[in-house]
mmCIF file of C-alpha atoms in Angstrom:
data_model
loop_
_atom_site.group_PDB
_atom_site.id
_atom_site.type_symbol
_atom_site.label_atom_id
_atom_site.label_comp_id
_atom_site.label_asym_id
_atom_site.label_seq_id
_atom_site.Cartn_x
_atom_site.Cartn_y
_atom_site.Cartn_z
ATOM 1 C CA MET T 1 -79.836 11.062 -28.941
ATOM 2 C CA THR T 2 -77.360 14.017 -26.894
ATOM 3 C CA GLY T 3 -75.717 14.534 -30.348
ATOM 4 C CA ALA T 4 -72.855 14.511 -29.117
ATOM 5 C CA PRO T 5 -69.927 13.185 -31.775
ATOM 6 C CA ALA T 6 -68.594 10.163 -32.249
ATOM 7 C CA SER T 7 -65.029 10.373 -31.009
ATOM 8 C CA ALA T 8 -66.495 11.551 -27.401
ATOM 9 C CA ALA T 9 -68.457 9.010 -27.693
ATOM 10 C CA GLY T 10 -65.488 6.451 -27.072
ATOM 11 C CA GLY T 11 -65.712 6.269 -31.141
ATOM 12 C CA PRO T 12 -63.457 5.772 -34.098
ATOM 13 C CA SER T 13 -61.244 9.363 -33.957
ATOM 14 C CA PRO T 14 -61.205 11.219 -37.277
ATOM 15 C CA ALA T 15 -58.491 10.310 -40.018
ATOM 16 C CA GLY T 16 -56.886 13.125 -40.106
ATOM 17 C CA ALA T 17 -56.920 13.448 -36.048
ATOM 18 C CA THR T 18 -54.568 10.088 -36.616
ATOM 19 C CA GLY T 19 -52.679 10.810 -39.096
ATOM 20 C CA THR T 20 -51.872 14.600 -36.551
ATOM 21 C CA ALA T 21 -50.733 12.180 -33.627
ATOM 22 C CA GLY T 22 -48.413 9.644 -36.131
ATOM 23 C CA ALA T 23 -46.488 12.803 -37.284
ATOM 24 C CA SER T 24 -46.910 14.037 -34.215
ATOM 25 C CA GLY T 25 -44.792 10.509 -32.753
ATOM 26 C CA THR T 26 -42.737 10.325 -35.470
ATOM 27 C CA GLU T 27 -41.021 14.340 -35.332
ATOM 28 C CA THR T 28 -41.187 13.244 -31.310
ATOM 29 C CA GLY T 29 -39.312 10.374 -31.779
ATOM 30 C CA ALA T 30 -36.679 12.350 -34.134
ATOM 31 C CA LYS T 31 -36.153 15.142 -31.507
ATOM 32 C CA SER T 32 -35.198 12.373 -29.200
ATOM 33 C CA ALA T 33 -32.891 10.080 -31.102
ATOM 34 C CA ARG T 34 -30.748 13.799 -32.090
ATOM 35 C CA SER T 35 -30.724 14.505 -28.349
ATOM 36 C CA GLY T 36 -29.379 11.048 -27.013
ATOM 37 C CA LYS T 37 -27.304 11.076 -30.043
ATOM 38 C CA ILE T 38 -25.835 14.987 -28.540
ATOM 39 C CA ALA T 39 -25.938 13.135 -24.607
ATOM 40 C CA ALA T 40 -23.476 10.569 -26.308
ATOM 41 C CA ALA T 41 -21.713 12.755 -27.495
ATOM 42 C CA ALA T 42 -21.307 15.039 -24.783
ATOM 43 C CA VAL T 43 -20.406 11.918 -22.738
ATOM 44 C CA ASP T 44 -17.669 10.688 -25.273
ATOM 45 C CA GLN T 45 -16.116 14.711 -25.017
ATOM 46 C CA ALA T 46 -16.545 14.369 -21.149
ATOM 47 C CA SER T 47 -15.094 10.740 -21.092
ATOM 48 C CA LEU T 48 -12.236 11.921 -22.732
ATOM 49 C CA TRP T 49 -11.268 15.798 -20.838
ATOM 50 C CA ASN T 50 -11.067 13.436 -17.053
ATOM 51 C CA ILE T 51 -9.022 14.151 -14.970
ATOM 52 C CA ALA T 52 -6.940 11.332 -15.318
ATOM 53 C CA ASN T 53 -6.473 12.300 -18.576
ATOM 54 C CA LEU T 54 -6.176 15.995 -17.556
ATOM 55 C CA LEU T 55 -3.581 14.894 -15.673
ATOM 56 C CA THR T 56 -1.176 13.176 -18.619
ATOM 57 C CA MET T 57 -1.388 15.985 -20.631
ATOM 58 C CA LEU T 58 -0.268 18.091 -17.451
ATOM 59 C CA ARG T 59 2.828 15.824 -17.289
ATOM 60 C CA LEU T 60 3.049 16.540 -19.962
ATOM 61 C CA LEU T 61 3.582 19.728 -21.151
ATOM 62 C CA LEU T 62 6.020 20.546 -17.888
ATOM 63 C CA VAL T 63 8.654 18.000 -20.113
ATOM 64 C CA PRO T 64 9.809 21.444 -22.509
ATOM 65 C CA GLY T 65 9.637 23.165 -19.046
ATOM 66 C CA PHE T 66 11.648 21.404 -16.626
ATOM 67 C CA VAL T 67 14.396 20.810 -19.381
ATOM 68 C CA ALA T 68 13.909 25.020 -19.964
ATOM 69 C CA LEU T 69 14.038 24.989 -16.053
ATOM 70 C CA MET T 70 17.343 22.392 -16.367
ATOM 71 C CA LEU T 71 19.296 23.701 -18.867
ATOM 72 C CA ALA T 72 18.877 27.823 -17.193
ATOM 73 C CA ASP T 73 22.450 29.290 -16.841
ATOM 74 C CA GLY T 74 24.503 26.694 -17.888
ATOM 75 C CA GLY T 75 22.591 23.579 -16.099
ATOM 76 C CA TYR T 76 24.402 24.764 -12.732
ATOM 77 C CA ASP T 77 23.008 26.940 -10.705
ATOM 78 C CA PRO T 78 20.798 25.737 -7.459
ATOM 79 C CA ALA T 79 18.037 27.685 -7.201
ATOM 80 C CA TRP T 80 17.226 26.941 -11.287
ATOM 81 C CA ARG T 81 17.971 23.493 -11.055
ATOM 82 C CA SER T 82 16.562 22.952 -7.363
ATOM 83 C CA PHE T 83 12.440 24.434 -10.257
ATOM 84 C CA ALA T 84 13.718 21.941 -12.254
ATOM 85 C CA TRP T 85 13.639 19.279 -9.918
ATOM 86 C CA ALA T 86 9.521 20.876 -8.287
ATOM 87 C CA ALA T 87 8.636 20.252 -12.127
ATOM 88 C CA PHE T 88 10.094 16.985 -12.839
ATOM 89 C CA ALA T 89 8.852 16.215 -9.176
ATOM 90 C CA VAL T 90 5.389 16.808 -9.782
ATOM 91 C CA ALA T 91 5.513 13.968 -12.562
ATOM 92 C CA MET T 92 6.114 12.421 -11.195
ATOM 93 C CA ILE T 93 3.459 12.586 -8.768
ATOM 94 C CA THR T 94 1.166 12.489 -11.642
ATOM 95 C CA ASP T 95 1.815 9.563 -13.245
ATOM 96 C CA LEU T 96 1.034 7.989 -9.568
ATOM 97 C CA PHE T 97 -2.600 9.089 -9.385
ATOM 98 C CA ASP T 98 -3.515 9.153 -13.452
ATOM 99 C CA GLY T 99 -3.697 5.509 -13.850
ATOM 100 C CA HIS T 100 -4.546 4.281 -10.641
ATOM 101 C CA LEU T 101 -7.236 6.593 -10.923
ATOM 102 C CA ALA T 102 -8.340 6.198 -14.000
ATOM 103 C CA ARG T 103 -9.224 2.597 -13.372
ATOM 104 C CA THR T 104 -10.881 3.239 -9.746
ATOM 105 C CA TYR T 105 -13.844 5.734 -12.119
ATOM 106 C CA ASN T 106 -13.364 3.873 -15.166
ATOM 107 C CA LEU T 107 -11.465 6.556 -16.560
ATOM 108 C CA VAL T 108 -9.587 4.334 -19.012
ATOM 109 C CA THR T 109 -9.538 6.085 -22.250
ATOM 110 C CA ASP T 110 -7.683 5.301 -25.224
ATOM 111 C CA PHE T 111 -5.932 8.628 -24.766
ATOM 112 C CA GLY T 112 -4.800 7.391 -21.832
ATOM 113 C CA LYS T 113 -3.409 3.937 -23.220
ATOM 114 C CA ILE T 114 -1.043 5.972 -25.049
ATOM 115 C CA ALA T 115 -0.302 9.543 -24.001
ATOM 116 C CA ASP T 116 0.074 8.010 -20.109
ATOM 117 C CA PRO T 117 3.830 5.595 -21.385
ATOM 118 C CA ILE T 118 4.554 8.278 -23.320
ATOM 119 C CA ALA T 119 4.431 11.026 -20.828
ATOM 120 C CA ASP T 120 6.193 9.051 -18.389
ATOM 121 C CA LYS T 121 9.178 7.648 -20.744
ATOM 122 C CA ALA T 122 9.181 11.476 -21.559
ATOM 123 C CA ILE T 123 10.155 12.828 -18.583
ATOM 124 C CA MET T 124 12.686 10.232 -17.726
ATOM 125 C CA GLY T 125 13.630 10.536 -20.908
ATOM 126 C CA ALA T 126 15.031 14.252 -20.645
ATOM 127 C CA ALA T 127 15.844 14.190 -17.557
ATOM 128 C CA LEU T 128 18.387 11.342 -17.849
ATOM 129 C CA ILE T 129 19.595 12.759 -20.888
ATOM 130 C CA CYS T 130 19.823 17.129 -19.402
ATOM 131 C CA LEU T 131 21.800 14.335 -16.718
ATOM 132 C CA SER T 132 24.730 13.034 -19.292
ATOM 133 C CA SER T 133 24.982 16.132 -20.750
ATOM 134 C CA LEU T 134 25.661 17.850 -17.493
ATOM 135 C CA GLY T 135 28.771 15.502 -16.797
ATOM 136 C CA ASP T 136 26.349 14.692 -13.468
ATOM 137 C CA LEU T 137 25.452 11.076 -15.076
ATOM 138 C CA PRO T 138 27.403 8.848 -17.512
ATOM 139 C CA TRP T 139 25.963 7.875 -21.009
ATOM 140 C CA TRP T 140 25.775 4.061 -20.598
ATOM 141 C CA VAL T 141 23.754 4.484 -17.443
ATOM 142 C CA THR T 142 20.616 7.153 -19.399
ATOM 143 C CA GLY T 143 21.437 4.504 -21.806
ATOM 144 C CA VAL T 144 20.768 0.663 -20.126
ATOM 145 C CA ILE T 145 17.875 2.925 -18.952
ATOM 146 C CA LEU T 146 16.325 4.108 -22.044
ATOM 147 C CA GLY T 147 17.512 1.301 -23.696
ATOM 148 C CA ARG T 148 15.721 -1.145 -21.864
ATOM 149 C CA GLU T 149 12.108 1.267 -21.372
ATOM 150 C CA LEU T 150 12.049 1.311 -24.961
ATOM 151 C CA GLY T 151 12.603 -1.842 -25.937
ATOM 152 C CA ILE T 152 10.573 -2.895 -23.366
ATOM 153 C CA THR T 153 7.725 -1.390 -25.029
ATOM 154 C CA LEU T 154 8.654 -2.818 -28.232
ATOM 155 C CA LEU T 155 8.685 -6.442 -26.682
ATOM 156 C CA ARG T 156 5.560 -5.503 -24.978
ATOM 157 C CA PHE T 157 3.544 -4.520 -29.155
ATOM 158 C CA VAL T 158 5.300 -7.998 -30.001
ATOM 159 C CA VAL T 159 3.528 -10.492 -28.079
ATOM 160 C CA ILE T 160 0.440 -8.537 -27.422
ATOM 161 C CA ARG T 161 -1.434 -10.937 -29.572
ATOM 162 C CA TYR T 162 -0.736 -13.808 -27.394
ATOM 163 C CA GLY T 163 -1.997 -11.314 -24.020
ATOM 164 C CA VAL T 164 -0.764 -8.712 -21.879
ATOM 165 C CA ILE T 165 2.414 -9.241 -19.989
ATOM 166 C CA PRO T 166 2.388 -7.222 -16.846
ATOM 167 C CA ALA T 167 3.406 -4.621 -14.871
ATOM 168 C CA SER T 168 5.338 -6.720 -11.808
ATOM 169 C CA ARG T 169 6.414 -5.646 -8.193
ATOM 170 C CA GLY T 170 10.052 -5.153 -9.302
ATOM 171 C CA GLY T 171 8.940 -2.539 -12.649
ATOM 172 C CA LYS T 172 7.039 -0.775 -9.862
ATOM 173 C CA LEU T 173 9.931 -0.709 -7.223
ATOM 174 C CA LYS T 174 12.653 -0.226 -10.755
ATOM 175 C CA THR T 175 10.056 2.968 -11.889
ATOM 176 C CA LEU T 176 10.561 3.987 -8.033
ATOM 177 C CA ALA T 177 13.717 3.726 -7.271
ATOM 178 C CA GLN T 178 14.753 5.586 -10.417
ATOM 179 C CA GLY T 179 12.620 8.422 -9.706
ATOM 180 C CA ILE T 180 14.023 9.495 -5.882
ATOM 181 C CA ALA T 181 17.878 8.752 -7.342
ATOM 182 C CA VAL T 182 17.233 11.218 -10.306
ATOM 183 C CA GLY T 183 15.256 12.887 -8.889
ATOM 184 C CA MET T 184 18.510 12.764 -6.208
ATOM 185 C CA TYR T 185 20.336 14.298 -9.463
ATOM 186 C CA ILE T 186 18.627 16.649 -10.547
ATOM 187 C CA LEU T 187 19.456 18.563 -7.263
ATOM 188 C CA ALA T 188 23.027 20.161 -6.720
ATOM 189 C CA LEU T 189 23.730 18.294 -3.504
ATOM 190 C CA THR T 190 26.752 17.660 -2.250
ATOM 191 C CA GLY T 191 29.013 15.457 0.673
ATOM 192 C CA TRP T 192 26.821 12.155 2.088
ATOM 193 C CA LEU T 193 23.077 12.857 0.118
ATOM 194 C CA ALA T 194 25.285 12.773 -2.629
ATOM 195 C CA THR T 195 27.679 9.467 -2.262
ATOM 196 C CA ALA T 196 23.987 7.802 -0.618
ATOM 197 C CA ARG T 197 22.250 9.395 -4.668
ATOM 198 C CA PHE T 198 25.449 6.771 -6.492
ATOM 199 C CA TRP T 199 24.611 4.295 -4.982
ATOM 200 C CA LEU T 200 20.714 4.422 -5.403
ATOM 201 C CA MET T 201 21.473 5.195 -9.378
ATOM 202 C CA ALA T 202 23.017 1.879 -9.116
ATOM 203 C CA VAL T 203 19.958 -0.345 -7.558
ATOM 204 C CA ALA T 204 17.704 1.942 -9.434
ATOM 205 C CA VAL T 205 19.928 0.422 -12.557
ATOM 206 C CA ALA T 206 20.314 -3.219 -11.259
ATOM 207 C CA LEU T 207 16.407 -3.366 -11.019
ATOM 208 C CA THR T 208 15.983 -1.883 -14.704
ATOM 209 C CA VAL T 209 17.878 -4.861 -16.037
ATOM 210 C CA VAL T 210 16.906 -7.729 -13.878
ATOM 211 C CA THR T 211 12.944 -6.900 -13.887
ATOM 212 C CA GLY T 212 14.388 -6.703 -17.513
ATOM 213 C CA LEU T 213 14.948 -9.105 -18.889
ATOM 214 C CA ASP T 214 12.170 -10.958 -16.168
ATOM 215 C CA TYR T 215 10.009 -9.386 -18.465
ATOM 216 C CA VAL T 216 12.024 -11.400 -21.580
ATOM 217 C CA ARG T 217 11.429 -14.151 -20.485
ATOM 218 C CA GLN T 218 7.512 -13.564 -19.587
ATOM 219 C CA ALA T 219 7.182 -12.832 -23.214
ATOM 220 C CA ILE T 220 9.275 -16.231 -24.410
ATOM 221 C CA VAL T 221 7.016 -17.726 -22.173
ATOM 222 C CA LEU T 222 2.975 -15.465 -22.891
ATOM 223 C CA ARG T 223 4.453 -16.402 -27.487
ATOM 224 C CA ARG T 224 5.205 -19.806 -26.330
ATOM 225 C CA GLN T 225 1.984 -20.628 -25.076
ATOM 226 C CA GLY T 226 -0.242 -18.357 -27.933
ATOM 227 C CA ILE T 227 1.596 -20.558 -30.268
ATOM 228 C CA ALA T 228 1.238 -23.632 -28.375
ATOM 229 C CA GLU T 229 -3.300 -22.366 -28.010
ATOM 230 C CA ARG T 230 -3.551 -21.877 -32.041
ATOM 231 C CA GLU T 231 -1.894 -25.218 -32.264
ATOM 232 C CA ALA T 232 -4.773 -26.867 -30.359
ATOM 233 C CA ALA T 233 -6.453 -24.668 -32.057
ATOM 234 C CA LEU T 234 -5.233 -26.013 -35.614
ATOM 235 C CA GLU T 235 -5.935 -30.033 -34.918
ATOM 236 C CA GLU T 236 -9.802 -29.411 -32.915
ATOM 237 C CA THR T 237 -10.825 -27.551 -36.255
ATOM 238 C CA GLU T 238 -8.847 -30.175 -38.614
ATOM 239 C CA ALA T 239 -11.186 -33.110 -36.215
#
């Protein structure tokens, strides 16, 4: 006999030791769970404050600054109009990058889905309204472009139960033409450049109307397909 305790010889541990180990394990598990929740919250917070969303926020913040620059000193000073053009150009450039970054690096968030289209329409709408109020652009052009943008946005929400209307190449070309044409109108141009911006705006308006009608056609087709699929599903269920 060596006189060694049963626990040292591989025997059963005392009841107290088992209870202590169990309590320690429970406490460790609770701490791990809390740490996991904190880490998950940190990930969620980081996903909101990503580069794509920050660019969208910057575009929203540029809107009031752009309007102030555009209307400074009566709205006809070439220097202030140049600063306004710079703010507009930055907003349009961020519009090109934030969506691409969000899709490429999986940075898509609910905030971005809502804020991005709002920021797009806010800067373009502000530019068009300022130009028309200053007499540089006919109000009917502003009405056609803004009416189309708001109408298509509402149309997307109406048919979203049946599917999503994807952005077409024509729609992207329309956005590019609008951005360049409006940017040229913001600058105090004269001579052949003023003539060129007139014709470019004409092209932008034409693309605005044509692509808008195409989106309406797609929405009608999408709705019909959705209704047909729903009726077919109901018939199968009843059968």
